[in-house]
């Protein structure tokens, strides 16, 4: 086996690290610790990744893609650059290929394996797409590890004490909050929450809107503020201003010759903080929810760790201090996630535990609940019955038994949902299961299995159950599937589940 590394595949930037000879090392990519998550295509079809691509954001924004992690797993998203059609998976693949190449040449040995980090709140589609990108880049993906979990591992928390840790992770495009119990070398996630569409990009967008309003006022409402080059310059200025406000209380934004006018704008921290308050509020609300799901009060949190570039904003640190307690901020905020991934990679790639320098146990949970719709016999309404509940430890299985409603019925249908609610809302629907069954003069029963693996990737399988099966009688008695019995019947070959693909009516990612 070649080398195993940890990769933080961020919305804005990526970092890579390796654990070897008893210590953690950052792996430089093109001589830098950070690789911008940007891909650009030149006129001649050549693809650039990282810093070179990022600088083309201003010269050739139409053929340059940034922040595409926000769309990974979204089957509808494609980029048309230089006659090529690229999906977010293709973009991630290019980035990962670059990391693999650079890391292999830096380490002097081929990198074959990787632990790739993902937001804890990523859905199975987003996880699957990330894993696919890794595999297409020629990496054996040892594990997808949640970024907050990786951060908690990397902080190398006091080994003697038992602690309950909250990780608040606000990056470029995503927000995650996790609560972990750390005991000696075991890291158990007990609850996660987050928002896959909330991050520093949204903060930039607020400043952009603020600047566009100023421009419109200065230039008159007839002025068209179109043109991606100028917009890109405003975006760049907005991000710079935001970063400066993490250091000082006021920033001067200067945009000479933008849409034909000259903009000089002073932005002070109070106005900025007021502007971003609704975004911060959303993160605070998630903190409250995650505490509630963990069954903890804020006093029971022993340490809060901040991760992600956007936690450098003063308002974030103040809000966290006010809500929970003064957070711990690492010096190497950009690298901690890759460090945790590297420690995990070392653990998973060294088969002999004695030679693993830092044996750790990691348990993660699912960030979402899954279920199928069925008629509730008490009120005859269609409801979602949850088979896997949010915050269940991974890997996990959920199962239900359905039956045909009339003799000779050829198949059973069920809607599959990812939702916390019992209402079968269309937007929460993952797809439909159509399960063909043997055509019989009596009711035929089928067991459907939902399995989430360690990476949080979902598979469905189904099997017909013979009449008079003990699984059926126990289900009738207890109203739930006896998973232990089911597993043992599968093990003994009495039930043979077939993997099925749900009809999501979506195209391939
Ligand atoms: P990450 O995905 O963790 O690399 O975070 C990237 C996000 O952090 C981007 O939205 C950056 O604009 C933001 N960021 C980086 N440095 C700072 C800073 N000093 N102050 C505020 N935001 C920052």
Short mmCIF file of C-alpha atoms and ligand atoms in Angstrom, two decimals:
data_model
loop_
_atom_site.label_atom_id
_atom_site.label_comp_id
_atom_site.label_asym_id
_atom_site.label_seq_id
_atom_site.Cartn_x
_atom_site.Cartn_y
_atom_site.Cartn_z
CA UNK A 1 0.00 0.00 0.00
CA UNK A 2 1.14 3.52 -0.75
CA UNK A 3 0.81 6.46 1.52
CA UNK A 4 -2.37 7.52 3.27
CA UNK A 5 -3.06 11.19 3.79
CA UNK A 6 -5.78 13.40 5.22
CA UNK A 7 -7.50 15.92 2.94
CA UNK A 8 -9.67 18.83 3.97
CA UNK A 9 -11.68 19.46 0.83
CA UNK A 10 -13.00 22.91 1.71
CA UNK A 11 -15.42 25.18 -0.10
CA UNK A 12 -12.81 27.91 -0.46
CA UNK A 13 -9.53 26.13 0.23
CA UNK A 14 -8.08 22.67 0.63
CA UNK A 15 -5.31 21.45 2.86
CA UNK A 16 -3.58 18.11 3.14
CA UNK A 17 -1.57 16.49 5.91
CA UNK A 18 0.13 13.25 6.83
CA UNK A 19 0.92 11.52 10.10
CA UNK A 20 4.31 9.88 9.92
CA UNK A 21 7.22 9.18 12.19
CA UNK A 22 5.15 10.14 15.19
CA UNK A 23 4.12 13.54 14.04
CA UNK A 24 1.74 15.53 11.94
CA UNK A 25 3.00 17.37 8.91
CA UNK A 26 1.23 19.69 6.54
CA UNK A 27 1.70 18.73 2.91
CA UNK A 28 2.47 21.80 0.82
CA UNK A 29 0.70 22.03 -2.51
CA UNK A 30 2.70 24.12 -4.98
CA UNK A 31 4.77 25.26 -2.02
CA UNK A 32 1.81 26.59 -0.05
CA UNK A 33 -0.15 25.20 2.86
CA UNK A 34 -3.44 26.07 1.23
CA UNK A 35 -4.79 25.19 -2.20
CA UNK A 36 -7.66 27.44 -3.32
CA UNK A 37 -10.61 25.24 -4.35
CA UNK A 38 -10.78 26.85 -7.77
CA UNK A 39 -10.68 25.26 -11.22
CA UNK A 40 -10.29 27.15 -14.47
CA UNK A 41 -10.15 26.12 -18.09
CA UNK A 42 -7.98 27.96 -20.60
CA UNK A 43 -8.75 28.60 -24.28
CA UNK A 44 -6.58 25.66 -25.30
CA UNK A 45 -8.62 23.36 -23.05
CA UNK A 46 -5.95 23.12 -20.37
CA UNK A 47 -7.32 22.84 -16.85
CA UNK A 48 -5.75 24.85 -14.04
CA UNK A 49 -6.31 24.12 -10.36
CA UNK A 50 -5.59 26.23 -7.27
CA UNK A 51 -3.75 29.55 -7.17
CA UNK A 52 -3.34 29.81 -10.94
CA UNK A 53 -7.05 29.17 -11.40
CA UNK A 54 -7.98 31.64 -8.66
CA UNK A 55 -6.16 34.48 -10.35
CA UNK A 56 -8.19 33.74 -13.48
CA UNK A 57 -11.38 34.44 -11.54
CA UNK A 58 -10.76 38.12 -12.38
CA UNK A 59 -9.49 37.70 -15.91
CA UNK A 60 -11.82 34.99 -17.11
CA UNK A 61 -14.64 34.45 -14.59
CA UNK A 62 -16.86 32.68 -17.13
CA UNK A 63 -14.40 29.82 -17.44
CA UNK A 64 -13.46 29.61 -13.78
CA UNK A 65 -15.29 27.80 -11.00
CA UNK A 66 -15.04 28.60 -7.28
CA UNK A 67 -17.03 27.37 -4.24
CA UNK A 68 -18.41 24.44 -6.22
CA UNK A 69 -18.54 22.31 -3.08
CA UNK A 70 -21.78 24.10 -2.34
CA UNK A 71 -23.32 22.21 -5.25
CA UNK A 72 -21.71 18.82 -4.91
CA UNK A 73 -24.33 16.08 -5.03
CA UNK A 74 -26.80 18.38 -6.80
CA UNK A 75 -27.64 16.53 -10.03
CA UNK A 76 -28.99 19.68 -11.68
CA UNK A 77 -25.77 21.67 -11.40
CA UNK A 78 -23.37 21.83 -14.34
CA UNK A 79 -20.73 24.31 -15.41
CA UNK A 80 -20.18 25.11 -19.07
CA UNK A 81 -16.60 26.16 -19.42
CA UNK A 82 -14.70 26.27 -22.72
CA UNK A 83 -17.01 23.82 -24.51
CA UNK A 84 -16.75 21.39 -21.64
CA UNK A 85 -19.62 20.44 -19.37
CA UNK A 86 -18.38 19.84 -15.87
CA UNK A 87 -20.30 18.74 -12.80
CA UNK A 88 -19.31 19.67 -9.24
CA UNK A 89 -17.99 16.09 -8.96
CA UNK A 90 -15.68 16.74 -11.91
CA UNK A 91 -14.45 19.93 -10.24
CA UNK A 92 -13.77 18.09 -6.96
CA UNK A 93 -12.02 15.34 -8.93
CA UNK A 94 -9.67 17.87 -10.54
CA UNK A 95 -8.85 19.35 -7.13
CA UNK A 96 -8.25 15.95 -5.55
CA UNK A 97 -6.11 14.82 -8.48
CA UNK A 98 -3.97 17.90 -8.02
CA UNK A 99 -3.59 17.17 -4.29
CA UNK A 100 -2.75 13.51 -4.96
CA UNK A 101 -0.12 14.49 -7.52
CA UNK A 102 1.48 17.22 -5.46
CA UNK A 103 1.43 15.17 -2.27
CA UNK A 104 2.98 12.16 -4.04
CA UNK A 105 5.83 14.23 -5.38
CA UNK A 106 6.38 16.00 -2.04
CA UNK A 107 6.41 12.73 -0.10
CA UNK A 108 8.46 10.91 -2.72
CA UNK A 109 6.06 8.02 -2.73
CA UNK A 110 2.69 7.51 -4.32
CA UNK A 111 -0.30 8.60 -2.29
CA UNK A 112 -2.93 5.91 -2.78
CA UNK A 113 -5.27 6.34 0.17
CA UNK A 114 -7.01 9.24 1.80
CA UNK A 115 -9.42 10.25 4.48
CA UNK A 116 -11.47 13.11 3.04
CA UNK A 117 -13.37 15.43 5.32
CA UNK A 118 -16.91 16.60 4.71
CA UNK A 119 -19.33 18.85 6.57
CA UNK A 120 -21.11 16.82 9.24
CA UNK A 121 -24.39 18.00 7.83
CA UNK A 122 -23.73 16.69 4.31
CA UNK A 123 -26.51 14.52 2.90
CA UNK A 124 -25.88 11.03 1.52
CA UNK A 125 -25.94 12.42 -2.03
CA UNK A 126 -23.24 14.92 -1.12
CA UNK A 127 -21.22 12.19 0.61
CA UNK A 128 -21.56 9.82 -2.30
CA UNK A 129 -20.55 12.53 -4.75
CA UNK A 130 -17.47 13.41 -2.67
CA UNK A 131 -16.44 9.79 -2.45
CA UNK A 132 -16.96 9.37 -6.17
CA UNK A 133 -14.74 12.39 -6.86
CA UNK A 134 -12.03 10.86 -4.65
CA UNK A 135 -12.23 7.51 -6.39
CA UNK A 136 -12.21 9.08 -9.84
CA UNK A 137 -9.11 11.00 -8.78
CA UNK A 138 -7.47 7.63 -8.18
CA UNK A 139 -7.71 7.63 -4.40
CA UNK A 140 -8.89 4.82 -2.22
CA UNK A 141 -11.18 6.74 0.10
CA UNK A 142 -10.55 5.14 3.49
CA UNK A 143 -13.23 7.18 5.14
CA UNK A 144 -15.29 10.31 4.84
CA UNK A 145 -14.82 12.05 8.16
CA UNK A 146 -16.93 14.92 9.43
CA UNK A 147 -14.91 18.13 9.63
CA UNK A 148 -15.84 18.90 13.27
CA UNK A 149 -14.87 15.37 14.28
CA UNK A 150 -11.55 15.77 12.49
CA UNK A 151 -10.98 19.07 14.26
CA UNK A 152 -11.73 17.52 17.65
CA UNK A 153 -9.25 14.71 16.96
CA UNK A 154 -6.56 17.16 15.89
CA UNK A 155 -6.87 19.35 18.93
CA UNK A 156 -5.42 16.40 20.81
CA UNK A 157 -7.58 17.12 23.77
CA UNK A 158 -6.41 16.36 27.29
CA UNK A 159 -6.24 12.64 27.40
CA UNK A 160 -6.82 12.24 31.14
CA UNK A 161 -10.03 14.13 31.43
CA UNK A 162 -13.41 13.27 30.04
CA UNK A 163 -14.78 16.16 28.13
CA UNK A 164 -17.86 17.24 26.24
CA UNK A 165 -16.85 19.35 23.32
CA UNK A 166 -18.80 21.55 20.97
CA UNK A 167 -17.24 22.23 17.58
CA UNK A 168 -18.58 25.31 15.79
CA UNK A 169 -17.46 25.15 12.18
CA UNK A 170 -18.24 28.07 9.88
CA UNK A 171 -16.43 27.81 6.58
CA UNK A 172 -16.89 29.42 3.18
CA UNK A 173 -20.11 27.69 2.30
CA UNK A 174 -21.26 25.49 5.12
CA UNK A 175 -22.02 25.63 8.82
CA UNK A 176 -21.77 22.64 11.14
CA UNK A 177 -22.10 22.26 14.84
CA UNK A 178 -21.24 19.01 16.59
CA UNK A 179 -21.13 17.82 20.16
CA UNK A 180 -18.61 15.13 20.99
CA UNK A 181 -17.79 13.15 24.09
CA UNK A 182 -14.08 12.59 24.34
CA UNK A 183 -12.84 9.93 26.70
CA UNK A 184 -9.20 9.00 26.52
CA UNK A 185 -8.68 8.13 22.89
CA UNK A 186 -12.30 7.71 21.97
CA UNK A 187 -14.19 10.44 20.10
CA UNK A 188 -17.91 9.91 20.10
CA UNK A 189 -20.12 12.32 18.25
CA UNK A 190 -23.41 12.54 20.08
CA UNK A 191 -25.26 15.15 18.07
CA UNK A 192 -24.79 17.18 14.92
CA UNK A 193 -26.68 19.93 13.20
CA UNK A 194 -25.94 22.53 10.63
CA UNK A 195 -26.82 24.26 7.43
CA UNK A 196 -25.25 23.20 4.15
CA UNK A 197 -25.99 26.62 2.66
CA UNK A 198 -24.52 29.03 5.18
CA UNK A 199 -20.99 30.40 5.28
CA UNK A 200 -18.53 33.17 4.52
CA UNK A 201 -19.79 33.37 0.92
CA UNK A 202 -23.12 34.61 2.26
CA UNK A 203 -21.35 37.27 4.30
CA UNK A 204 -19.51 38.41 1.16
CA UNK A 205 -22.79 38.50 -0.70
CA UNK A 206 -24.29 40.87 1.90
CA UNK A 207 -21.37 43.27 1.45
CA UNK A 208 -21.69 42.95 -2.35
CA UNK A 209 -25.37 43.91 -2.13
CA UNK A 210 -24.47 46.81 0.16
CA UNK A 211 -21.90 48.03 -2.39
CA UNK A 212 -24.24 47.52 -5.34
CA UNK A 213 -26.85 49.65 -3.59
CA UNK A 214 -24.25 52.39 -3.14
CA UNK A 215 -23.25 52.10 -6.79
CA UNK A 216 -26.87 52.31 -7.93
CA UNK A 217 -27.46 55.36 -5.75
CA UNK A 218 -24.31 57.04 -7.02
CA UNK A 219 -24.87 56.21 -10.66
CA UNK A 220 -28.63 56.54 -10.84
CA UNK A 221 -31.06 53.67 -11.08
CA UNK A 222 -30.71 53.46 -14.87
CA UNK A 223 -27.15 52.29 -14.52
CA UNK A 224 -26.94 48.61 -15.38
CA UNK A 225 -24.81 46.72 -12.91
CA UNK A 226 -24.23 43.72 -15.09
CA UNK A 227 -20.93 42.31 -16.19
CA UNK A 228 -19.22 39.47 -14.47
CA UNK A 229 -15.76 41.06 -14.46
CA UNK A 230 -16.89 44.07 -12.45
CA UNK A 231 -19.04 41.90 -10.21
CA UNK A 232 -16.07 39.67 -9.57
CA UNK A 233 -14.03 42.72 -8.56
CA UNK A 234 -16.77 43.77 -6.14
CA UNK A 235 -16.88 40.26 -4.69
CA UNK A 236 -13.15 40.27 -4.22
CA UNK A 237 -13.28 43.69 -2.52
CA UNK A 238 -16.12 42.49 -0.29
CA UNK A 239 -14.20 39.45 0.89
CA UNK A 240 -11.09 41.55 1.53
CA UNK A 241 -13.10 44.09 3.51
CA UNK A 242 -14.69 41.33 5.57
CA UNK A 243 -11.29 39.87 6.41
CA UNK A 244 -9.93 43.26 7.38
CA UNK A 245 -12.85 43.73 9.75
CA UNK A 246 -11.59 40.68 11.65
CA UNK A 247 -8.55 42.79 12.54
CA UNK A 248 -9.74 46.38 12.64
CA UNK A 249 -12.92 48.32 13.40
CA UNK A 250 -13.25 50.08 10.10
CA UNK A 251 -12.28 49.41 6.52
CA UNK A 252 -12.09 51.59 3.42
CA UNK A 253 -13.33 49.93 0.29
CA UNK A 254 -12.04 51.54 -2.85
CA UNK A 255 -13.28 50.50 -6.28
CA UNK A 256 -11.98 52.80 -8.98
CA UNK A 257 -13.84 52.75 -12.26
CA UNK A 258 -16.55 50.24 -11.51
CA UNK A 259 -19.58 50.41 -13.80
CA UNK A 260 -18.21 53.75 -14.93
CA UNK A 261 -17.98 55.34 -11.48
CA UNK A 262 -15.54 55.51 -8.61
CA UNK A 263 -16.59 54.01 -5.30
CA UNK A 264 -15.03 54.91 -1.96
CA UNK A 265 -16.93 53.36 0.88
CA UNK A 266 -16.19 53.17 4.55
CA UNK A 267 -17.60 50.15 6.33
CA UNK A 268 -17.38 50.06 10.10
CA UNK A 269 -17.67 47.03 12.32
CA UNK A 270 -20.99 48.08 13.83
CA UNK A 271 -22.72 48.32 10.46
CA UNK A 272 -21.06 45.08 9.39
CA UNK A 273 -22.10 43.24 12.54
CA UNK A 274 -25.62 44.47 12.14
CA UNK A 275 -25.62 43.31 8.52
CA UNK A 276 -24.56 39.78 9.39
CA UNK A 277 -26.72 39.42 12.49
CA UNK A 278 -29.40 37.31 10.75
CA UNK A 279 -26.73 34.87 9.53
CA UNK A 280 -25.23 34.55 13.01
CA UNK A 281 -28.65 34.12 14.45
CA UNK A 282 -29.16 31.07 12.27
CA UNK A 283 -26.00 29.51 13.69
CA UNK A 284 -27.08 30.28 17.27
CA UNK A 285 -30.42 28.68 16.63
CA UNK A 286 -28.61 25.53 15.48
CA UNK A 287 -26.50 25.57 18.64
CA UNK A 288 -29.65 25.54 20.71
CA UNK A 289 -31.08 22.71 18.65
CA UNK A 290 -27.97 20.58 18.86
CA UNK A 291 -27.81 21.01 22.65
CA UNK A 292 -31.39 19.94 22.86
CA UNK A 293 -30.84 16.83 20.72
CA UNK A 294 -27.81 15.94 22.83
CA UNK A 295 -29.91 16.38 25.97
CA UNK A 296 -27.34 18.78 27.38
CA UNK A 297 -27.32 22.27 28.81
CA UNK A 298 -24.66 24.75 27.79
CA UNK A 299 -23.04 24.45 31.22
CA UNK A 300 -22.26 20.84 30.45
CA UNK A 301 -20.05 21.83 27.48
CA UNK A 302 -16.46 21.73 28.70
CA UNK A 303 -14.91 23.31 25.65
CA UNK A 304 -15.98 25.08 22.48
CA UNK A 305 -13.68 24.79 19.50
CA UNK A 306 -13.93 27.14 16.53
CA UNK A 307 -13.10 25.80 13.09
CA UNK A 308 -13.35 27.31 9.61
CA UNK A 309 -12.11 30.57 8.17
CA UNK A 310 -15.30 32.46 8.96
CA UNK A 311 -14.91 31.97 12.72
CA UNK A 312 -12.21 34.65 12.52
CA UNK A 313 -14.98 37.21 12.37
CA UNK A 314 -15.20 39.04 15.68
CA UNK A 315 -18.98 38.84 15.77
CA UNK A 316 -18.81 35.03 15.58
CA UNK A 317 -16.43 34.82 18.53
CA UNK A 318 -18.54 37.25 20.53
CA UNK A 319 -21.77 35.40 19.77
CA UNK A 320 -20.27 32.05 20.79
CA UNK A 321 -18.84 33.53 24.00
CA UNK A 322 -22.19 35.01 24.85
CA UNK A 323 -24.16 31.87 24.05
CA UNK A 324 -21.88 29.17 25.46
CA UNK A 325 -18.45 30.18 26.67
CA UNK A 326 -15.19 31.66 25.52
CA UNK A 327 -14.10 29.50 22.63
CA UNK A 328 -10.76 27.90 22.02
CA UNK A 329 -9.19 29.18 18.82
CA UNK A 330 -6.25 27.33 17.36
CA UNK A 331 -3.35 29.12 15.74
CA UNK A 332 -3.56 26.80 12.78
CA UNK A 333 -7.28 27.10 12.12
CA UNK A 334 -6.79 26.33 8.44
CA UNK A 335 -4.98 23.08 9.07
CA UNK A 336 -6.68 21.38 12.02
CA UNK A 337 -9.25 19.59 9.92
CA UNK A 338 -6.63 18.06 7.62
CA UNK A 339 -4.57 17.14 10.72
CA UNK A 340 -7.49 15.19 12.19
CA UNK A 341 -8.04 13.48 8.84
CA UNK A 342 -4.34 12.55 8.71
CA UNK A 343 -4.48 10.96 12.17
CA UNK A 344 -7.55 9.00 11.10
CA UNK A 345 -5.83 7.96 7.85
CA UNK A 346 -2.85 6.67 9.84
CA UNK A 347 -5.21 4.67 12.01
CA UNK A 348 -7.09 3.16 9.12
CA UNK A 349 -4.11 2.40 6.95
CA UNK A 350 -1.86 0.71 9.48
CA UNK A 351 -3.28 -2.75 9.89
CA UNK A 352 -1.14 -3.57 12.91
CA UNK A 353 -2.56 -1.53 15.78
CA UNK A 354 0.67 -1.75 17.78
CA UNK A 355 2.48 0.24 15.18
CA UNK A 356 -0.25 2.84 14.89
CA UNK A 357 1.15 5.84 16.66
CA UNK A 358 -2.15 7.20 17.88
CA UNK A 359 -4.83 4.58 18.11
CA UNK A 360 -8.18 6.30 18.26
CA UNK A 361 -11.77 5.23 18.27
CA UNK A 362 -14.15 7.41 16.32
CA UNK A 363 -17.90 7.14 16.33
CA UNK A 364 -20.04 9.41 14.21
CA UNK A 365 -23.76 9.88 13.88
CA UNK A 366 -26.23 10.53 11.09
CA UNK A 367 -27.23 14.17 10.76
CA UNK A 368 -30.61 13.34 9.23
CA UNK A 369 -33.60 11.07 9.79
CA UNK A 370 -34.93 8.72 7.12
CA UNK A 371 -38.28 7.10 6.66
CA UNK A 372 -40.95 5.78 4.34
CA UNK A 373 -44.52 6.92 3.89
CA UNK A 374 -47.26 4.59 5.00
CA UNK A 375 -50.90 4.89 5.88
CA UNK A 376 -51.32 5.41 9.59
CA UNK A 377 -54.06 2.93 10.45
CA UNK A 378 -55.28 5.06 13.35
CA UNK A 379 -56.35 8.01 11.21
CA UNK A 380 -55.87 6.68 7.64
CA UNK A 381 -53.46 9.47 6.74
CA UNK A 382 -50.22 9.11 4.84
CA UNK A 383 -47.33 9.74 7.23
CA UNK A 384 -43.58 9.33 7.34
CA UNK A 385 -42.49 6.50 9.58
CA UNK A 386 -38.90 7.06 10.58
CA UNK A 387 -36.66 4.05 10.18
CA UNK A 388 -33.38 5.78 10.99
CA UNK A 389 -33.43 8.66 13.46
CA UNK A 390 -31.09 11.64 13.36
CA UNK A 391 -28.05 11.32 15.66
CA UNK A 392 -28.04 7.50 15.49
CA UNK A 393 -24.53 6.12 15.59
CA UNK A 394 -23.02 5.11 12.23
CA UNK A 395 -23.10 2.53 10.73
CA UNK A 396 -26.78 1.81 11.31
CA UNK A 397 -29.72 -0.06 9.88
CA UNK A 398 -33.42 0.64 9.87
CA UNK A 399 -36.12 -1.63 8.51
CA UNK A 400 -39.82 -1.85 7.97
CA UNK A 401 -42.23 -4.43 6.68
CA UNK A 402 -44.85 -3.63 4.09
CA UNK A 403 -47.46 -5.84 2.51
CA UNK A 404 -49.56 -5.93 -0.60
CA UNK A 405 -53.06 -4.63 0.06
CA UNK A 406 -54.90 -7.08 -2.20
CA UNK A 407 -54.39 -10.55 -3.63
CA UNK A 408 -52.34 -10.84 -6.84
CA UNK A 409 -50.90 -7.35 -6.38
CA UNK A 410 -47.67 -7.33 -8.42
CA UNK A 411 -45.66 -4.73 -6.52
CA UNK A 412 -45.43 -2.48 -3.50
CA UNK A 413 -44.72 1.24 -3.66
CA UNK A 414 -43.23 3.40 -0.96
CA UNK A 415 -41.93 6.96 -0.89
CA UNK A 416 -38.56 7.44 0.80
CA UNK A 417 -37.98 10.61 2.79
CA UNK A 418 -35.16 12.45 4.48
CA UNK A 419 -36.96 14.56 7.00
CA UNK A 420 -37.40 15.23 10.70
CA UNK A 421 -41.11 15.72 10.20
CA UNK A 422 -43.87 13.10 9.90
CA UNK A 423 -45.41 15.03 7.00
CA UNK A 424 -44.49 13.47 3.64
CA UNK A 425 -43.48 16.78 2.01
CA UNK A 426 -42.49 16.60 -1.65
CA UNK A 427 -39.21 18.50 -1.17
CA UNK A 428 -38.08 16.01 1.47
CA UNK A 429 -38.72 13.06 -0.82
CA UNK A 430 -35.65 11.17 -1.96
CA UNK A 431 -37.59 9.01 -4.36
CA UNK A 432 -39.84 6.04 -4.65
CA UNK A 433 -39.35 2.37 -4.07
CA UNK A 434 -41.14 0.03 -6.42
CA UNK A 435 -40.80 -3.44 -5.09
CA UNK A 436 -42.00 -6.23 -7.37
CA UNK A 437 -43.33 -9.19 -5.39
CA UNK A 438 -44.42 -12.73 -6.17
CA UNK A 439 -47.99 -12.73 -7.40
CA UNK A 440 -49.97 -14.69 -4.83
CA UNK A 441 -53.60 -15.12 -3.88
CA UNK A 442 -52.74 -13.78 -0.40
CA UNK A 443 -50.96 -10.72 1.03
CA UNK A 444 -47.24 -10.77 0.35
CA UNK A 445 -44.85 -9.10 2.80
CA UNK A 446 -41.60 -7.41 2.05
CA UNK A 447 -38.93 -6.12 4.38
CA UNK A 448 -37.11 -2.94 3.33
CA UNK A 449 -33.74 -2.17 4.79
CA UNK A 450 -32.06 1.20 5.03
CA UNK A 451 -28.38 1.01 5.76
CA UNK A 452 -26.06 3.91 6.44
CA UNK A 453 -22.41 2.94 6.35
CA UNK A 454 -19.56 4.55 8.29
CA UNK A 455 -19.32 7.26 5.65
CA UNK A 456 -23.03 8.02 5.98
CA UNK A 457 -23.80 6.66 2.52
CA UNK A 458 -27.25 5.16 2.20
CA UNK A 459 -28.17 1.89 0.52
CA UNK A 460 -31.56 0.31 0.27
CA UNK A 461 -32.31 -3.33 -0.06
CA UNK A 462 -35.41 -5.37 0.07
CA UNK A 463 -36.50 -8.97 0.42
CA UNK A 464 -39.76 -10.85 0.30
CA UNK A 465 -40.60 -12.65 3.51
CA UNK A 466 -42.09 -16.09 3.45
CA UNK A 467 -45.55 -16.60 4.90
CA UNK A 468 -45.34 -17.63 8.53
CA UNK A 469 -41.84 -16.26 8.99
CA UNK A 470 -40.95 -15.52 12.63
CA UNK A 471 -39.93 -12.02 11.48
CA UNK A 472 -43.52 -11.37 10.45
CA UNK A 473 -45.05 -12.63 13.68
CA UNK A 474 -42.63 -10.58 15.79
CA UNK A 475 -43.42 -7.51 13.65
CA UNK A 476 -47.16 -7.99 14.17
CA UNK A 477 -46.63 -8.31 17.90
CA UNK A 478 -44.14 -5.46 18.47
CA UNK A 479 -44.98 -3.16 15.54
CA UNK A 480 -41.34 -2.93 14.72
CA UNK A 481 -38.83 -5.06 12.88
CA UNK A 482 -36.66 -7.20 15.14
CA UNK A 483 -33.32 -6.13 13.65
CA UNK A 484 -31.37 -8.79 15.50
CA UNK A 485 -33.63 -11.51 14.14
CA UNK A 486 -33.49 -9.95 10.67
CA UNK A 487 -29.69 -9.87 10.71
CA UNK A 488 -29.48 -13.46 11.85
CA UNK A 489 -31.95 -14.58 9.15
CA UNK A 490 -29.90 -12.73 6.54
CA UNK A 491 -26.76 -14.30 7.93
CA UNK A 492 -28.26 -17.77 7.63
CA UNK A 493 -29.49 -17.14 4.10
CA UNK A 494 -33.16 -17.41 5.06
CA UNK A 495 -33.72 -13.88 3.81
CA UNK A 496 -31.78 -12.69 0.79
CA UNK A 497 -31.96 -8.91 0.40
CA UNK A 498 -31.48 -7.44 -3.04
CA UNK A 499 -29.89 -4.04 -3.31
CA UNK A 500 -32.15 -1.62 -5.07
CA UNK A 501 -31.74 1.83 -6.47
CA UNK A 502 -34.53 4.16 -5.58
CA UNK A 503 -36.19 5.90 -8.46
CA UNK A 504 -35.22 9.44 -7.61
CA UNK A 505 -36.24 10.83 -10.98
CA UNK A 506 -32.89 12.56 -10.92
CA UNK A 507 -30.05 12.23 -13.34
CA UNK A 508 -26.73 10.66 -12.43
CA UNK A 509 -24.32 12.89 -10.54
P1 LIG B 1 -12.73 27.62 5.01
O1 LIG B 1 -13.80 26.97 4.13
O2 LIG B 1 -12.71 27.10 6.38
O3 LIG B 1 -11.41 27.73 4.35
O4 LIG B 1 -13.23 29.14 5.21
C1 LIG B 1 -13.21 30.01 4.15
C2 LIG B 1 -14.06 31.20 4.51
O5 LIG B 1 -13.44 31.90 5.58
C3 LIG B 1 -14.17 32.17 3.36
O6 LIG B 1 -15.51 32.64 3.27
C4 LIG B 1 -13.23 33.28 3.77
O7 LIG B 1 -13.62 34.54 3.24
C5 LIG B 1 -13.39 33.26 5.27
N1 LIG B 1 -12.24 33.88 5.95
C6 LIG B 1 -10.93 33.59 5.82
N2 LIG B 1 -10.17 34.40 6.57
C7 LIG B 1 -11.03 35.24 7.20
C8 LIG B 1 -10.87 36.33 8.10
N3 LIG B 1 -9.67 36.72 8.51
N4 LIG B 1 -11.98 36.96 8.55
C9 LIG B 1 -13.21 36.58 8.13
N5 LIG B 1 -13.43 35.58 7.28
C10 LIG B 1 -12.35 34.91 6.81
#
